[in-house]
Amino acid sequence: MYTITPELVLKFHKPAPRYTSYPTAPEWGPMDEQVYRKELEKLAKTENPLSLYFHIPFCKTMCLYCGCSVVLNRKPENETLYVDYLTKEIDLVTKILGRKVVPQLHFGGGTPTKLSIPLFQRLFTHIQERFSLDFSKEIAIEIDPRTVLENGGEKLRFLHQIGFNRVSFGVQDTDPKVQEAVKRRQSLEMTQETYWLARELGFSGVNLDLIYGLPYQTPETFSKTISDILEMRPDRIALFSYAKVPWLKPHQKAIKDKTLPSTEEKFRIYTEARSRLVDAGYVVIGMDHFALEEDVMAVAYREKTLQRNFQGYTVRHAEDMVSFGASSIGFVQNGYFQNLKALPDYYGALEKGELPICKGRILTEEDRLRKWVIHTLMCTFSLDKKSFEKKVGVPFDSYFADAEEKLAELEAEGLILQTPEKIEVTQPGELLIRNVVMTFDAYLKQESKPKFSQSI
Ligand code: SF4
């Protein structure tokens, strides 16, 4: 029986990718829209289930911990203009794809619920005209409690009425002092009102996001946040580590280091919260996802059918994800594709009738193999070496002979168990899964400057 000790976590406390993609984003390069066009043409010829992502970048104010692609905006006309271009992008893509069946759709941001109801309605009608949405599956949106409660929760009611069935929203911490320090003021009453309205309307798989490692958090203050959340008992909870990347997100510099909990304290905040959630009946999935036993995500975890995409863990398999909106990232056939980030550039490309792609990566044979190994370990926490051999025609141990030493080290630390047939990730290994799968990342050999946040 292995246990998670502070020493173990501190030993592995180092920058680690989240592996929502492989190769990871720093390994991508400039991408020509013609390459994207070709992959879309290939996709058009398949019957593959398709996932869609729509990025709405606007926020009214900046939360200081934020790591998303955000445009601060208070002028509704800017949002109307954005939707105009978003519909142009949808038209360009569906001209190639045709009207595909979509079992999984996700709106993220920014703040998708910042759009007015008529504007959202216009966009959603357009999406429905161009795609055949399967409303019995996953139609999900990230909501912001600060934007959905006006007029008796009119916007949340509207979203449910047009077919959204799953919502996720940020809480981060219910302590007013922490909220003040990160400039995100969202009262507990507002969070509760949003949650209970979502429940009353019949949304399922309701997810609440929390962040540990924020300024002024202590194990004691965060324990109160956990109690507040457990009173609501959402289907899912995501408990993320504050991803401190000031070299990428300069606004994070406004959070002073001296206000942050120490690494040891941060670890205590996490482990104590984790124990409380487990005691309350939540199943732990990897290090940051928790789901009630009967929730489909917990079922998928038990049945080893969990998948991973840019939003983290997901329950339905749709490897192809076509994404829309400035800065959005998709995976189509054999490559990752990212849209232009700055709105004038994004609008400019669409104005010329071009797909607004700027970055990406076409996978090599080797990339595909390693992606499979990394994602299999991250989603099922085990790896059948025979399946690998069947896929590749080379025994797993020979193919990854250079990883032998690292795997032995992980085994000695109690993070994995190895037999000639399989690799099993232990419970502490699940917590440190990012560190475990780094073993198979061919691009992490020579790191000079930081690219990723700490794994814990
Ligand atoms: S609302 Fe969300 S996306 Fe917008 S700044 Fe805050 S954390 Fe970032």
PDB file of C-alpha atoms in Angstrom, residues 55-276:
ATOM      1  CA  HIS A  55     -14.359  30.355 -28.040  1.00  0.00           C
ATOM      2  CA  ILE A  56     -15.950  33.591 -26.799  1.00  0.00           C
ATOM      3  CA  PRO A  57     -12.974  35.611 -25.515  1.00  0.00           C
ATOM      4  CA  PHE A  58     -14.763  38.536 -23.830  1.00  0.00           C
ATOM      5  CA  CYS A  59     -14.667  39.287 -20.115  1.00  0.00           C
ATOM      6  CA  LYS A  60     -15.724  42.417 -18.270  1.00  0.00           C
ATOM      7  CA  THR A  61     -12.779  42.386 -15.845  1.00  0.00           C
ATOM      8  CA  MET A  62      -9.580  40.367 -15.528  1.00  0.00           C
ATOM      9  CA  CYS A  63      -9.245  37.782 -12.742  1.00  0.00           C
ATOM     10  CA  LEU A  64      -5.581  37.997 -11.792  1.00  0.00           C
ATOM     11  CA  TYR A  65      -4.951  34.230 -11.796  1.00  0.00           C
ATOM     12  CA  CYS A  66      -6.481  33.788 -15.268  1.00  0.00           C
ATOM     13  CA  GLY A  67      -4.558  31.729 -17.816  1.00  0.00           C
ATOM     14  CA  CYS A  68      -7.175  31.862 -20.604  1.00  0.00           C
ATOM     15  CA  SER A  69      -7.206  33.801 -23.854  1.00  0.00           C
ATOM     16  CA  VAL A  70      -9.238  36.852 -22.855  1.00  0.00           C
ATOM     17  CA  VAL A  71     -10.302  40.166 -24.403  1.00  0.00           C
ATOM     18  CA  LEU A  72     -11.510  42.762 -21.899  1.00  0.00           C
ATOM     19  CA  ASN A  73     -14.604  44.427 -23.278  1.00  0.00           C
ATOM     20  CA  ARG A  74     -17.561  46.492 -22.174  1.00  0.00           C
ATOM     21  CA  LYS A  75     -18.966  47.464 -25.584  1.00  0.00           C
ATOM     22  CA  PRO A  76     -21.768  45.193 -26.886  1.00  0.00           C
ATOM     23  CA  GLU A  77     -21.037  46.228 -30.501  1.00  0.00           C
ATOM     24  CA  ASN A  78     -17.617  44.517 -30.279  1.00  0.00           C
ATOM     25  CA  GLU A  79     -19.368  41.288 -29.378  1.00  0.00           C
ATOM     26  CA  THR A  80     -21.793  41.655 -32.290  1.00  0.00           C
ATOM     27  CA  LEU A  81     -18.830  42.136 -34.640  1.00  0.00           C
ATOM     28  CA  TYR A  82     -17.136  39.031 -33.226  1.00  0.00           C
ATOM     29  CA  VAL A  83     -20.246  36.920 -33.787  1.00  0.00           C
ATOM     30  CA  ASP A  84     -20.421  38.236 -37.370  1.00  0.00           C
ATOM     31  CA  TYR A  85     -16.913  36.888 -38.006  1.00  0.00           C
ATOM     32  CA  LEU A  86     -17.535  33.687 -36.075  1.00  0.00           C
ATOM     33  CA  THR A  87     -20.438  32.900 -38.389  1.00  0.00           C
ATOM     34  CA  LYS A  88     -18.163  33.622 -41.387  1.00  0.00           C
ATOM     35  CA  GLU A  89     -15.669  31.087 -40.012  1.00  0.00           C
ATOM     36  CA  ILE A  90     -18.438  28.513 -39.505  1.00  0.00           C
ATOM     37  CA  ASP A  91     -19.519  29.026 -43.123  1.00  0.00           C
ATOM     38  CA  LEU A  92     -15.969  28.594 -44.458  1.00  0.00           C
ATOM     39  CA  VAL A  93     -15.425  25.379 -42.510  1.00  0.00           C
ATOM     40  CA  THR A  94     -18.821  23.824 -43.244  1.00  0.00           C
ATOM     41  CA  LYS A  95     -18.394  24.554 -46.937  1.00  0.00           C
ATOM     42  CA  ILE A  96     -15.635  21.931 -46.743  1.00  0.00           C
ATOM     43  CA  LEU A  97     -17.139  19.633 -44.111  1.00  0.00           C
ATOM     44  CA  GLY A  98     -20.791  19.568 -45.096  1.00  0.00           C
ATOM     45  CA  ARG A  99     -23.495  19.271 -42.421  1.00  0.00           C
ATOM     46  CA  LYS A 100     -21.934  16.861 -39.922  1.00  0.00           C
ATOM     47  CA  VAL A 101     -23.560  15.148 -36.946  1.00  0.00           C
ATOM     48  CA  VAL A 102     -22.229  16.557 -33.665  1.00  0.00           C
ATOM     49  CA  PRO A 103     -22.567  14.595 -30.411  1.00  0.00           C
ATOM     50  CA  GLN A 104     -20.392  16.987 -28.395  1.00  0.00           C
ATOM     51  CA  LEU A 105     -20.381  20.776 -28.356  1.00  0.00           C
ATOM     52  CA  HIS A 106     -18.630  23.073 -25.927  1.00  0.00           C
ATOM     53  CA  PHE A 107     -18.717  26.851 -25.456  1.00  0.00           C
ATOM     54  CA  GLY A 108     -15.751  28.243 -23.526  1.00  0.00           C
ATOM     55  CA  GLY A 109     -13.941  31.488 -22.975  1.00  0.00           C
ATOM     56  CA  GLY A 110     -13.495  34.145 -21.795  1.00  0.00           C
ATOM     57  CA  THR A 111     -17.125  34.367 -20.816  1.00  0.00           C
ATOM     58  CA  PRO A 112     -19.591  32.879 -23.321  1.00  0.00           C
ATOM     59  CA  THR A 113     -22.490  34.076 -21.145  1.00  0.00           C
ATOM     60  CA  LYS A 114     -21.357  37.668 -21.628  1.00  0.00           C
ATOM     61  CA  LEU A 115     -23.127  37.622 -25.017  1.00  0.00           C
ATOM     62  CA  SER A 116     -26.652  39.050 -24.932  1.00  0.00           C
ATOM     63  CA  ILE A 117     -29.549  36.620 -25.368  1.00  0.00           C
ATOM     64  CA  PRO A 118     -30.470  37.847 -28.906  1.00  0.00           C
ATOM     65  CA  LEU A 119     -26.818  37.663 -30.008  1.00  0.00           C
ATOM     66  CA  PHE A 120     -26.383  34.185 -28.557  1.00  0.00           C
ATOM     67  CA  GLN A 121     -29.630  33.108 -30.185  1.00  0.00           C
ATOM     68  CA  ARG A 122     -28.395  34.357 -33.569  1.00  0.00           C
ATOM     69  CA  LEU A 123     -25.111  32.470 -33.223  1.00  0.00           C
ATOM     70  CA  PHE A 124     -26.737  29.276 -32.003  1.00  0.00           C
ATOM     71  CA  THR A 125     -29.330  29.290 -34.784  1.00  0.00           C
ATOM     72  CA  HIS A 126     -26.493  29.622 -37.289  1.00  0.00           C
ATOM     73  CA  ILE A 127     -24.635  26.677 -35.723  1.00  0.00           C
ATOM     74  CA  GLN A 128     -27.791  24.566 -35.896  1.00  0.00           C
ATOM     75  CA  GLU A 129     -28.273  25.421 -39.546  1.00  0.00           C
ATOM     76  CA  ARG A 130     -24.731  24.322 -40.388  1.00  0.00           C
ATOM     77  CA  PHE A 131     -24.426  21.267 -38.102  1.00  0.00           C
ATOM     78  CA  SER A 132     -26.778  18.529 -36.984  1.00  0.00           C
ATOM     79  CA  LEU A 133     -26.499  18.754 -33.195  1.00  0.00           C
ATOM     80  CA  ASP A 134     -27.366  15.646 -31.198  1.00  0.00           C
ATOM     81  CA  PHE A 135     -29.174  17.129 -28.203  1.00  0.00           C
ATOM     82  CA  SER A 136     -29.316  13.745 -26.465  1.00  0.00           C
ATOM     83  CA  LYS A 137     -25.526  13.945 -26.028  1.00  0.00           C
ATOM     84  CA  GLU A 138     -23.280  16.658 -24.608  1.00  0.00           C
ATOM     85  CA  ILE A 139     -24.145  20.299 -25.293  1.00  0.00           C
ATOM     86  CA  ALA A 140     -22.045  22.133 -22.732  1.00  0.00           C
ATOM     87  CA  ILE A 141     -21.194  25.681 -21.754  1.00  0.00           C
ATOM     88  CA  GLU A 142     -18.984  27.483 -19.255  1.00  0.00           C
ATOM     89  CA  ILE A 143     -21.160  29.992 -17.438  1.00  0.00           C
ATOM     90  CA  ASP A 144     -20.193  32.884 -15.183  1.00  0.00           C
ATOM     91  CA  PRO A 145     -22.583  33.356 -12.233  1.00  0.00           C
ATOM     92  CA  ARG A 146     -21.991  37.109 -12.486  1.00  0.00           C
ATOM     93  CA  THR A 147     -23.664  37.147 -15.908  1.00  0.00           C
ATOM     94  CA  VAL A 148     -26.604  34.730 -15.750  1.00  0.00           C
ATOM     95  CA  LEU A 149     -28.779  35.753 -12.812  1.00  0.00           C
ATOM     96  CA  GLU A 150     -30.364  38.985 -14.049  1.00  0.00           C
ATOM     97  CA  ASN A 151     -34.156  39.005 -14.497  1.00  0.00           C
ATOM     98  CA  GLY A 152     -34.739  35.839 -12.510  1.00  0.00           C
ATOM     99  CA  GLY A 153     -31.939  33.917 -14.199  1.00  0.00           C
ATOM    100  CA  GLU A 154     -33.302  34.665 -17.665  1.00  0.00           C
ATOM    101  CA  LYS A 155     -30.026  33.796 -19.453  1.00  0.00           C
ATOM    102  CA  LEU A 156     -29.560  30.436 -17.776  1.00  0.00           C
ATOM    103  CA  ARG A 157     -33.201  29.571 -18.497  1.00  0.00           C
ATOM    104  CA  PHE A 158     -32.661  30.570 -22.127  1.00  0.00           C
ATOM    105  CA  LEU A 159     -29.556  28.366 -22.458  1.00  0.00           C
ATOM    106  CA  HIS A 160     -31.452  25.397 -21.104  1.00  0.00           C
ATOM    107  CA  GLN A 161     -34.396  26.082 -23.352  1.00  0.00           C
ATOM    108  CA  ILE A 162     -32.271  26.125 -26.539  1.00  0.00           C
ATOM    109  CA  GLY A 163     -30.742  22.758 -25.672  1.00  0.00           C
ATOM    110  CA  PHE A 164     -27.694  23.158 -23.437  1.00  0.00           C
ATOM    111  CA  ASN A 165     -27.666  20.267 -20.981  1.00  0.00           C
ATOM    112  CA  ARG A 166     -24.374  20.635 -19.116  1.00  0.00           C
ATOM    113  CA  VAL A 167     -22.856  23.632 -17.345  1.00  0.00           C
ATOM    114  CA  SER A 168     -19.579  24.318 -15.657  1.00  0.00           C
ATOM    115  CA  PHE A 169     -18.670  27.384 -13.672  1.00  0.00           C
ATOM    116  CA  GLY A 170     -15.840  28.921 -11.733  1.00  0.00           C
ATOM    117  CA  VAL A 171     -15.952  29.480  -7.988  1.00  0.00           C
ATOM    118  CA  GLN A 172     -12.200  29.182  -7.221  1.00  0.00           C
ATOM    119  CA  ASP A 173     -12.572  30.122  -3.539  1.00  0.00           C
ATOM    120  CA  THR A 174     -15.520  31.414  -1.508  1.00  0.00           C
ATOM    121  CA  ASP A 175     -13.347  33.455   0.898  1.00  0.00           C
ATOM    122  CA  PRO A 176     -13.906  37.219   0.267  1.00  0.00           C
ATOM    123  CA  LYS A 177     -10.261  38.010   1.150  1.00  0.00           C
ATOM    124  CA  VAL A 178      -8.954  35.597  -1.487  1.00  0.00           C
ATOM    125  CA  GLN A 179     -11.509  36.866  -4.004  1.00  0.00           C
ATOM    126  CA  GLU A 180     -10.441  40.456  -3.372  1.00  0.00           C
ATOM    127  CA  ALA A 181      -6.768  39.545  -3.856  1.00  0.00           C
ATOM    128  CA  VAL A 182      -7.442  37.942  -7.253  1.00  0.00           C
ATOM    129  CA  LYS A 183     -10.017  40.582  -8.292  1.00  0.00           C
ATOM    130  CA  ARG A 184     -12.861  38.150  -8.759  1.00  0.00           C
ATOM    131  CA  ARG A 185     -15.781  39.082  -6.572  1.00  0.00           C
ATOM    132  CA  GLN A 186     -18.501  36.458  -6.585  1.00  0.00           C
ATOM    133  CA  SER A 187     -20.497  36.106  -3.395  1.00  0.00           C
ATOM    134  CA  LEU A 188     -21.374  32.699  -2.008  1.00  0.00           C
ATOM    135  CA  GLU A 189     -25.055  33.605  -2.399  1.00  0.00           C
ATOM    136  CA  MET A 190     -24.499  34.251  -6.119  1.00  0.00           C
ATOM    137  CA  THR A 191     -22.730  30.904  -6.519  1.00  0.00           C
ATOM    138  CA  GLN A 192     -25.489  29.088  -4.641  1.00  0.00           C
ATOM    139  CA  GLU A 193     -28.256  30.813  -6.576  1.00  0.00           C
ATOM    140  CA  THR A 194     -26.629  29.860  -9.896  1.00  0.00           C
ATOM    141  CA  TYR A 195     -26.071  26.292  -8.777  1.00  0.00           C
ATOM    142  CA  TRP A 196     -29.618  25.719  -7.515  1.00  0.00           C
ATOM    143  CA  LEU A 197     -31.148  27.325 -10.585  1.00  0.00           C
ATOM    144  CA  ALA A 198     -29.030  25.055 -12.834  1.00  0.00           C
ATOM    145  CA  ARG A 199     -30.285  22.093 -10.816  1.00  0.00           C
ATOM    146  CA  GLU A 200     -33.907  23.223 -10.917  1.00  0.00           C
ATOM    147  CA  LEU A 201     -33.713  23.631 -14.684  1.00  0.00           C
ATOM    148  CA  GLY A 202     -32.371  20.084 -15.054  1.00  0.00           C
ATOM    149  CA  PHE A 203     -28.762  20.587 -16.168  1.00  0.00           C
ATOM    150  CA  SER A 204     -26.716  17.445 -15.556  1.00  0.00           C
ATOM    151  CA  GLY A 205     -23.007  16.873 -14.959  1.00  0.00           C
ATOM    152  CA  VAL A 206     -22.867  20.271 -13.217  1.00  0.00           C
ATOM    153  CA  ASN A 207     -19.205  21.108 -12.598  1.00  0.00           C
ATOM    154  CA  LEU A 208     -17.681  23.679 -10.238  1.00  0.00           C
ATOM    155  CA  ASP A 209     -14.056  24.814 -10.612  1.00  0.00           C
ATOM    156  CA  LEU A 210     -11.875  25.516  -7.591  1.00  0.00           C
ATOM    157  CA  ILE A 211      -8.261  26.705  -7.488  1.00  0.00           C
ATOM    158  CA  TYR A 212      -5.723  26.048  -4.744  1.00  0.00           C
ATOM    159  CA  GLY A 213      -2.501  27.993  -4.343  1.00  0.00           C
ATOM    160  CA  LEU A 214      -4.172  31.433  -4.538  1.00  0.00           C
ATOM    161  CA  PRO A 215      -3.132  34.396  -2.344  1.00  0.00           C
ATOM    162  CA  TYR A 216      -4.036  34.258   1.355  1.00  0.00           C
ATOM    163  CA  GLN A 217      -5.332  30.690   1.125  1.00  0.00           C
ATOM    164  CA  THR A 218      -4.561  28.449   4.076  1.00  0.00           C
ATOM    165  CA  PRO A 219      -5.695  24.875   4.722  1.00  0.00           C
ATOM    166  CA  GLU A 220      -8.175  26.325   7.234  1.00  0.00           C
ATOM    167  CA  THR A 221      -9.705  28.953   4.925  1.00  0.00           C
ATOM    168  CA  PHE A 222      -9.919  26.513   2.036  1.00  0.00           C
ATOM    169  CA  SER A 223     -11.628  23.990   4.282  1.00  0.00           C
ATOM    170  CA  LYS A 224     -14.499  26.489   4.585  1.00  0.00           C
ATOM    171  CA  THR A 225     -14.640  26.729   0.767  1.00  0.00           C
ATOM    172  CA  ILE A 226     -14.867  22.934   0.569  1.00  0.00           C
ATOM    173  CA  SER A 227     -17.690  22.932   3.142  1.00  0.00           C
ATOM    174  CA  ASP A 228     -19.563  25.541   1.096  1.00  0.00           C
ATOM    175  CA  ILE A 229     -19.171  23.419  -2.042  1.00  0.00           C
ATOM    176  CA  LEU A 230     -20.156  20.178  -0.332  1.00  0.00           C
ATOM    177  CA  GLU A 231     -23.391  21.789   0.818  1.00  0.00           C
ATOM    178  CA  MET A 232     -24.309  22.059  -2.866  1.00  0.00           C
ATOM    179  CA  ARG A 233     -22.853  18.657  -3.792  1.00  0.00           C
ATOM    180  CA  PRO A 234     -22.232  19.242  -7.521  1.00  0.00           C
ATOM    181  CA  ASP A 235     -21.842  16.223  -9.824  1.00  0.00           C
ATOM    182  CA  ARG A 236     -18.261  17.203 -10.584  1.00  0.00           C
ATOM    183  CA  ILE A 237     -15.560  19.356  -9.072  1.00  0.00           C
ATOM    184  CA  ALA A 238     -12.338  20.404 -10.767  1.00  0.00           C
ATOM    185  CA  LEU A 239      -9.675  21.301  -8.211  1.00  0.00           C
ATOM    186  CA  PHE A 240      -6.891  22.977 -10.147  1.00  0.00           C
ATOM    187  CA  SER A 241      -3.508  24.120  -8.978  1.00  0.00           C
ATOM    188  CA  TYR A 242      -2.972  27.843  -9.627  1.00  0.00           C
ATOM    189  CA  ALA A 243      -1.000  27.753 -12.887  1.00  0.00           C
ATOM    190  CA  LYS A 244       1.545  30.502 -12.355  1.00  0.00           C
ATOM    191  CA  VAL A 245       2.913  31.472 -15.766  1.00  0.00           C
ATOM    192  CA  PRO A 246       3.695  35.234 -15.544  1.00  0.00           C
ATOM    193  CA  TRP A 247       6.007  34.984 -18.572  1.00  0.00           C
ATOM    194  CA  LEU A 248       2.887  34.116 -20.609  1.00  0.00           C
ATOM    195  CA  LYS A 249       0.255  36.032 -18.608  1.00  0.00           C
ATOM    196  CA  PRO A 250       1.855  39.284 -17.356  1.00  0.00           C
ATOM    197  CA  HIS A 251      -1.291  40.327 -15.382  1.00  0.00           C
ATOM    198  CA  GLN A 252      -0.397  37.507 -12.936  1.00  0.00           C
ATOM    199  CA  LYS A 253       2.545  39.664 -11.803  1.00  0.00           C
ATOM    200  CA  ALA A 254      -0.001  41.723  -9.828  1.00  0.00           C
ATOM    201  CA  ILE A 255      -0.262  38.743  -7.448  1.00  0.00           C
ATOM    202  CA  LYS A 256       2.614  39.254  -5.032  1.00  0.00           C
ATOM    203  CA  ASP A 257       4.657  36.154  -4.221  1.00  0.00           C
ATOM    204  CA  LYS A 258       4.618  36.952  -0.517  1.00  0.00           C
ATOM    205  CA  THR A 259       0.815  36.537  -0.438  1.00  0.00           C
ATOM    206  CA  LEU A 260       0.961  33.019  -1.903  1.00  0.00           C
ATOM    207  CA  PRO A 261       0.977  29.880   0.247  1.00  0.00           C
ATOM    208  CA  SER A 262       4.323  28.072   0.422  1.00  0.00           C
ATOM    209  CA  THR A 263       4.741  24.844  -1.550  1.00  0.00           C
ATOM    210  CA  GLU A 264       4.256  22.798   1.658  1.00  0.00           C
ATOM    211  CA  GLU A 265       1.127  24.762   2.542  1.00  0.00           C
ATOM    212  CA  LYS A 266      -0.213  24.457  -0.984  1.00  0.00           C
ATOM    213  CA  PHE A 267       0.272  20.710  -0.777  1.00  0.00           C
ATOM    214  CA  ARG A 268      -1.620  20.594   2.536  1.00  0.00           C
ATOM    215  CA  ILE A 269      -4.462  22.660   1.075  1.00  0.00           C
ATOM    216  CA  TYR A 270      -4.724  20.166  -1.776  1.00  0.00           C
ATOM    217  CA  THR A 271      -4.443  16.945   0.234  1.00  0.00           C
ATOM    218  CA  GLU A 272      -6.880  18.074   2.919  1.00  0.00           C
ATOM    219  CA  ALA A 273      -9.408  19.169   0.300  1.00  0.00           C
ATOM    220  CA  ARG A 274      -8.889  15.898  -1.550  1.00  0.00           C
ATOM    221  CA  SER A 275      -9.553  13.819   1.594  1.00  0.00           C
ATOM    222  CA  ARG A 276     -12.711  15.783   2.375  1.00  0.00           C
TER     223      ARG A 276
END
